[in-house]
Short mmCIF file of C-alpha atoms in Angstrom, two decimals:
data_model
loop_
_atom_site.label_atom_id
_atom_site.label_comp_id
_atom_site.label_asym_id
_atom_site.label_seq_id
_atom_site.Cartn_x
_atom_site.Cartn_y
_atom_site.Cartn_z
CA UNK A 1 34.69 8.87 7.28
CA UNK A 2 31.98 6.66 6.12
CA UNK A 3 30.54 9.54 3.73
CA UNK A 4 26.34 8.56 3.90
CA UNK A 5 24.92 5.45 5.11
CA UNK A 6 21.98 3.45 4.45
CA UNK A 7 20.00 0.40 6.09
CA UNK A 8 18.99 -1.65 4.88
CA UNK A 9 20.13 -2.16 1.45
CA UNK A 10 17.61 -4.63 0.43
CA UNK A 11 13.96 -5.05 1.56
CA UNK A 12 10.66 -7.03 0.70
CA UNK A 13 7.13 -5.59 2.29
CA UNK A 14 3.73 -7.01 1.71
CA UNK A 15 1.39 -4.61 0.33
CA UNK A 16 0.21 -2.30 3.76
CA UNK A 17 3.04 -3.41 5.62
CA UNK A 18 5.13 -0.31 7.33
CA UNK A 19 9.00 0.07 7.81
CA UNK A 20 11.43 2.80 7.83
CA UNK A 21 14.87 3.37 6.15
CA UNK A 22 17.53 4.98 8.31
CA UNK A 23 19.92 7.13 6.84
CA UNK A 24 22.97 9.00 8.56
CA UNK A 25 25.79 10.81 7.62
CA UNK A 26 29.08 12.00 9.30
CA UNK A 27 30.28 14.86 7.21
CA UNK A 28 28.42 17.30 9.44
CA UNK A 29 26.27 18.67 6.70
CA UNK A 30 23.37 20.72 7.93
CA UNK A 31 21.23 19.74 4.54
CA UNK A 32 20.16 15.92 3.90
CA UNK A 33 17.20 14.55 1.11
CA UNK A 34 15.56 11.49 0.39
CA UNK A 35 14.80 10.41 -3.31
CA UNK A 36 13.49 7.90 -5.35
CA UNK A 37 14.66 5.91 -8.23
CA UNK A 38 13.09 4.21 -11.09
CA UNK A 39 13.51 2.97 -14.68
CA UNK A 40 13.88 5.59 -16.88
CA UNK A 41 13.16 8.25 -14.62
CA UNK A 42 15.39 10.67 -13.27
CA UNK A 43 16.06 10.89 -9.22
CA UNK A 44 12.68 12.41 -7.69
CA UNK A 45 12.53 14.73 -4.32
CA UNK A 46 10.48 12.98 -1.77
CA UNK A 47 11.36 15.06 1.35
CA UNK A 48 14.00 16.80 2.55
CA UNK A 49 15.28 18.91 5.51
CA UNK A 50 17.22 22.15 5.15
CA UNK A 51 18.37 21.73 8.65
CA UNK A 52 18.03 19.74 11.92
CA UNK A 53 14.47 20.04 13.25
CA UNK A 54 13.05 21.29 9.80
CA UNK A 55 11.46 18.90 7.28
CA UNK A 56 9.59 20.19 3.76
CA UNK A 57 7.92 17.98 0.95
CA UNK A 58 9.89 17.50 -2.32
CA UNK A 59 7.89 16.65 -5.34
CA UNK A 60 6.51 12.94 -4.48
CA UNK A 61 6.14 13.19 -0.84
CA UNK A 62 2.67 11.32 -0.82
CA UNK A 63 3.18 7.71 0.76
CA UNK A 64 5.53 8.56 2.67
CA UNK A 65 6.75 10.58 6.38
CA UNK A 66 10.36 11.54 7.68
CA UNK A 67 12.32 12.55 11.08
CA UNK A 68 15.47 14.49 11.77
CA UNK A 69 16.23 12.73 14.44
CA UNK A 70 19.21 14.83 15.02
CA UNK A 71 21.87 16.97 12.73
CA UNK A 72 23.23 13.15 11.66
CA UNK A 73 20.17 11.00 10.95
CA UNK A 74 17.48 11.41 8.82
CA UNK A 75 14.77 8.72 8.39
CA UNK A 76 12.17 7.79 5.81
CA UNK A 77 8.68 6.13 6.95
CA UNK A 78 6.46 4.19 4.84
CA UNK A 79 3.38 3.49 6.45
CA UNK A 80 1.34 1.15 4.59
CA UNK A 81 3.52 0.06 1.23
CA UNK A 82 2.03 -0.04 -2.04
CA UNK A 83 3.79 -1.79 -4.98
CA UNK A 84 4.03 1.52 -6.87
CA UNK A 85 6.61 2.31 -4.00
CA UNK A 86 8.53 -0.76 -5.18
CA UNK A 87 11.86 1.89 -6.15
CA UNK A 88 15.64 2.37 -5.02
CA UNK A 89 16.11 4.99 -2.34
CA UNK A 90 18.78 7.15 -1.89
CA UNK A 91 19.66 9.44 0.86
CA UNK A 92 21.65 12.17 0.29
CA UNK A 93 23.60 15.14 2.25
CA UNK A 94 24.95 18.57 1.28
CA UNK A 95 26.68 21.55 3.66
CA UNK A 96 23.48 23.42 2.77
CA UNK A 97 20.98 24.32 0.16
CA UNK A 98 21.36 25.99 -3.02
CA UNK A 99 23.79 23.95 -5.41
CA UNK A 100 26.46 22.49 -3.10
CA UNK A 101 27.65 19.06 -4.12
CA UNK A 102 25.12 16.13 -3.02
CA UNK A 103 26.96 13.06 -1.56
CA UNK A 104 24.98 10.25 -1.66
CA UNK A 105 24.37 6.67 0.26
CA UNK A 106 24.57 3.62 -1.63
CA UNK A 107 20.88 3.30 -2.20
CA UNK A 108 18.29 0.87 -0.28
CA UNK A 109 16.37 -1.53 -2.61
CA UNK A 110 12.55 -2.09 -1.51
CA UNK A 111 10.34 -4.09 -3.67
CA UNK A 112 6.56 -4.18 -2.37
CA UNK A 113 4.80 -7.42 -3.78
CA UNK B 1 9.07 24.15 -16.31
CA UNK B 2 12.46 22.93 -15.02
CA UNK B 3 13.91 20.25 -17.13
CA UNK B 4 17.24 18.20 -17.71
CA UNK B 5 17.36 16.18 -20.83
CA UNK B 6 20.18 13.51 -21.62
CA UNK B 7 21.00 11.91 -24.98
CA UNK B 8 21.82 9.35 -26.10
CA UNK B 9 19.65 7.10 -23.73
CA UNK B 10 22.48 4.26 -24.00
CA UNK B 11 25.88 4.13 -25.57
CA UNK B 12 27.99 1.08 -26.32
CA UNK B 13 31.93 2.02 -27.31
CA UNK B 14 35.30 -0.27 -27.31
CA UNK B 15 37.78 0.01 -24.66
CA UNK B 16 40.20 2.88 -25.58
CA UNK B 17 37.43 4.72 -27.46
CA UNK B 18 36.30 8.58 -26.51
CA UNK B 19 32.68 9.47 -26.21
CA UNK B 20 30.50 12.54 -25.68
CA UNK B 21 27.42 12.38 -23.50
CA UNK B 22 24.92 15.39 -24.20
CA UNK B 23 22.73 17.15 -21.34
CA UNK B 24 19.85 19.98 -22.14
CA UNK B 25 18.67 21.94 -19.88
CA UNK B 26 16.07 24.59 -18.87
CA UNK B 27 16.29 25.37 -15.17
CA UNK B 28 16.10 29.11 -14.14
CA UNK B 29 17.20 30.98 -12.57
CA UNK B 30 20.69 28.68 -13.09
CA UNK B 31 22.92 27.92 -10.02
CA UNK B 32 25.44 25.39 -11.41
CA UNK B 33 25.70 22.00 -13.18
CA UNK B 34 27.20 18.25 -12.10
CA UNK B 35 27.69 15.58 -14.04
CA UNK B 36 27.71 12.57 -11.82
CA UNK B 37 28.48 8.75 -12.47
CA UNK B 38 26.61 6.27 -10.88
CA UNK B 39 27.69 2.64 -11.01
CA UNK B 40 25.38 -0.12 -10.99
CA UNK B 41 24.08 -0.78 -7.59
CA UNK B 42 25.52 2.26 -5.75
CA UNK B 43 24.82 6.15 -5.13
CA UNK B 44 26.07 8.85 -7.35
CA UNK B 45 29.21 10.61 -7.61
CA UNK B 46 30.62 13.69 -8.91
CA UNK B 47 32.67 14.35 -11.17
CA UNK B 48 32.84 17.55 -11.82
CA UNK B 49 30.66 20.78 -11.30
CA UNK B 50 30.16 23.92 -13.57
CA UNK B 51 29.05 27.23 -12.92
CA UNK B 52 27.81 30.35 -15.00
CA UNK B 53 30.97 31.59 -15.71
CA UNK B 54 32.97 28.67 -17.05
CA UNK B 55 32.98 26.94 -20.03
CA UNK B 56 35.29 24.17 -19.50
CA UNK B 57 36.39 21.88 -16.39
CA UNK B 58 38.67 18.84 -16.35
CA UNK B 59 38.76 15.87 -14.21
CA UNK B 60 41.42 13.00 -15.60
CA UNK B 61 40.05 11.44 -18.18
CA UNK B 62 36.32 13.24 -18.12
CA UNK B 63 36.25 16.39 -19.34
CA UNK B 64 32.90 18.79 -19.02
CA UNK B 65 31.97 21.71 -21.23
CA UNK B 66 28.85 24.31 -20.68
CA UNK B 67 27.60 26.85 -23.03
CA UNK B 68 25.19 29.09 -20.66
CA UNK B 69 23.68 30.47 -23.76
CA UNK B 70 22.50 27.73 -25.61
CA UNK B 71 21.69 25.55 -22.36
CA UNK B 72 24.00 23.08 -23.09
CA UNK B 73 26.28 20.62 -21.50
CA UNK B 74 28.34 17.90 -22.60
CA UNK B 75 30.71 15.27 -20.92
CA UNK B 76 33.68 13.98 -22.63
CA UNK B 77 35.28 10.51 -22.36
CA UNK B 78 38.95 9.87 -23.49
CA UNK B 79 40.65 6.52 -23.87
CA UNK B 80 37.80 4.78 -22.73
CA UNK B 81 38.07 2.12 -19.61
CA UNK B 82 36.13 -0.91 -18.76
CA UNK B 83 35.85 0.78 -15.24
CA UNK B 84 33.76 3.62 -16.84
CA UNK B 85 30.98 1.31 -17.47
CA UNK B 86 28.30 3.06 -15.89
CA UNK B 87 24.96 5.66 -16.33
CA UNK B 88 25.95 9.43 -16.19
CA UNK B 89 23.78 11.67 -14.87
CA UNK B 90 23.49 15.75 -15.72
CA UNK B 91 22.20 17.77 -12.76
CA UNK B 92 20.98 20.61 -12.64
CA UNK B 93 20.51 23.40 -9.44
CA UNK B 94 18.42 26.13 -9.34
CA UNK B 95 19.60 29.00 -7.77
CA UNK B 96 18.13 30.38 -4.17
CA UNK B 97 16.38 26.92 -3.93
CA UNK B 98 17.01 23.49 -2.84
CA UNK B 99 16.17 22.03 -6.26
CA UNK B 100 18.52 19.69 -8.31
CA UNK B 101 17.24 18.80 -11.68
CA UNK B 102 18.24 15.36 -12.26
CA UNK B 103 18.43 13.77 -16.12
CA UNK B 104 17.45 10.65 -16.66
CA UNK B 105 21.55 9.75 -17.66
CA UNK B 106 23.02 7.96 -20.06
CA UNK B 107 23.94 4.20 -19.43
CA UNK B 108 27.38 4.07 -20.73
CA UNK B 109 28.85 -0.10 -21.74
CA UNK B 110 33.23 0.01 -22.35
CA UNK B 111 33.47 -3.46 -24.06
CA UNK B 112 36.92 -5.14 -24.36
#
């Protein structure tokens, strides 16, 4: 089991430059979140999808689009980069909503210059 | 509004030493609390997870208490090890949602 995976785990975008992070996981979990890390904040909710073929905005969705692909894979689009997106993402899975344990990938560093 | 609060901010200790990491909280309705560790340059991971009803849970060396009343949390360290150099992180889940209140951890240095 390789838990929750991430690619890539480093990236550098010019400002309006577009890419997307690919996450996956192979735990089977119906429940699977992107966040956002930075200095001396706490992990923040960007989107998330309760289940395959659903997708809702977390608290700083704006910047940024997703896809369920399928139960598995769950990807994060940034469209045109700005430097205040310059964070650590984090992908994370859970059997389902409401307080189950989060397992989390090992984080994808983007820096927008 | 929902918050998780984490003191101290950073904590430097000797190998060997215990410590006591503090989370605050005000997240309703209450679901349960993790503690998580998060080494530098990875994700998070749990160690252990608390619920309404209990006041104490164990995992080796960590050791997590909750008072439901008071809103408090706090994670103890015994016998410190270089290997627990790291930030710990209080989280927080609201029940009947899909929101986990994250603290902004403590960034924990084991010196030799």
């Amino acid at each position: 089991n390789a838990g929750v995976t991430q690619t890539p785990k480093f990236q550098v975008l010019k400002t309006g430059q577009s890419m997307t992070l690919q996450c996956a996981q192979d735990m089977n979990h119906n429940s699977m979140y992107w966040y956002r890390q930075d200095p001396g904040m706490g992990l923040r909710l960007i989107y998330y999808s309760a289940s395959e073929g659903t997708t809702d905005k977390g608290e700083v969705p704006n910047g940024y689009n997703v896809s369920r692909l399928n139960k598995r894979e769950f990807s994060l689009r940034l469209e045109s980069a700005a430097p205040s997106q310059t964070s650590v993402y984090f992908c994370a899975s859970t059997q389902a909503l409401d307080g189950y344990e989060q397992y989390f990938g090992p984080g994808t560093r983007l820096t927008v210059t | 509004k929902n918050q998780v609060e984490q003191s101290p901010q950073s904590l430097i200790i000797l190998e060997g030493k215990n410590c006591t990491l503090q989370c605050n909280y005000t997240v309703s309705p209450f679901s349960n609390l993790r503690w998580y560790k998060q080494d530098t340059g990875r994700g998070p991971v749990s160690l252990t997870i608390m619920t309404f009803s209990e006041n104490t849970k164990s995992n080796g060396r960590y050791t997590a208490t909750l008072d439901a009343d008071t809103k408090q949390s706090s994670l103890h360290i015994t016998a410190s090890q270089l290997s627990d150099s790291a930030s710990y992180i209080c989280v927080v889940s609201a029940s009947g949602t899909y929101k986990y209140i994250f603290g902004t951890g403590t960034r924990l240095k084991v010196l030799a």
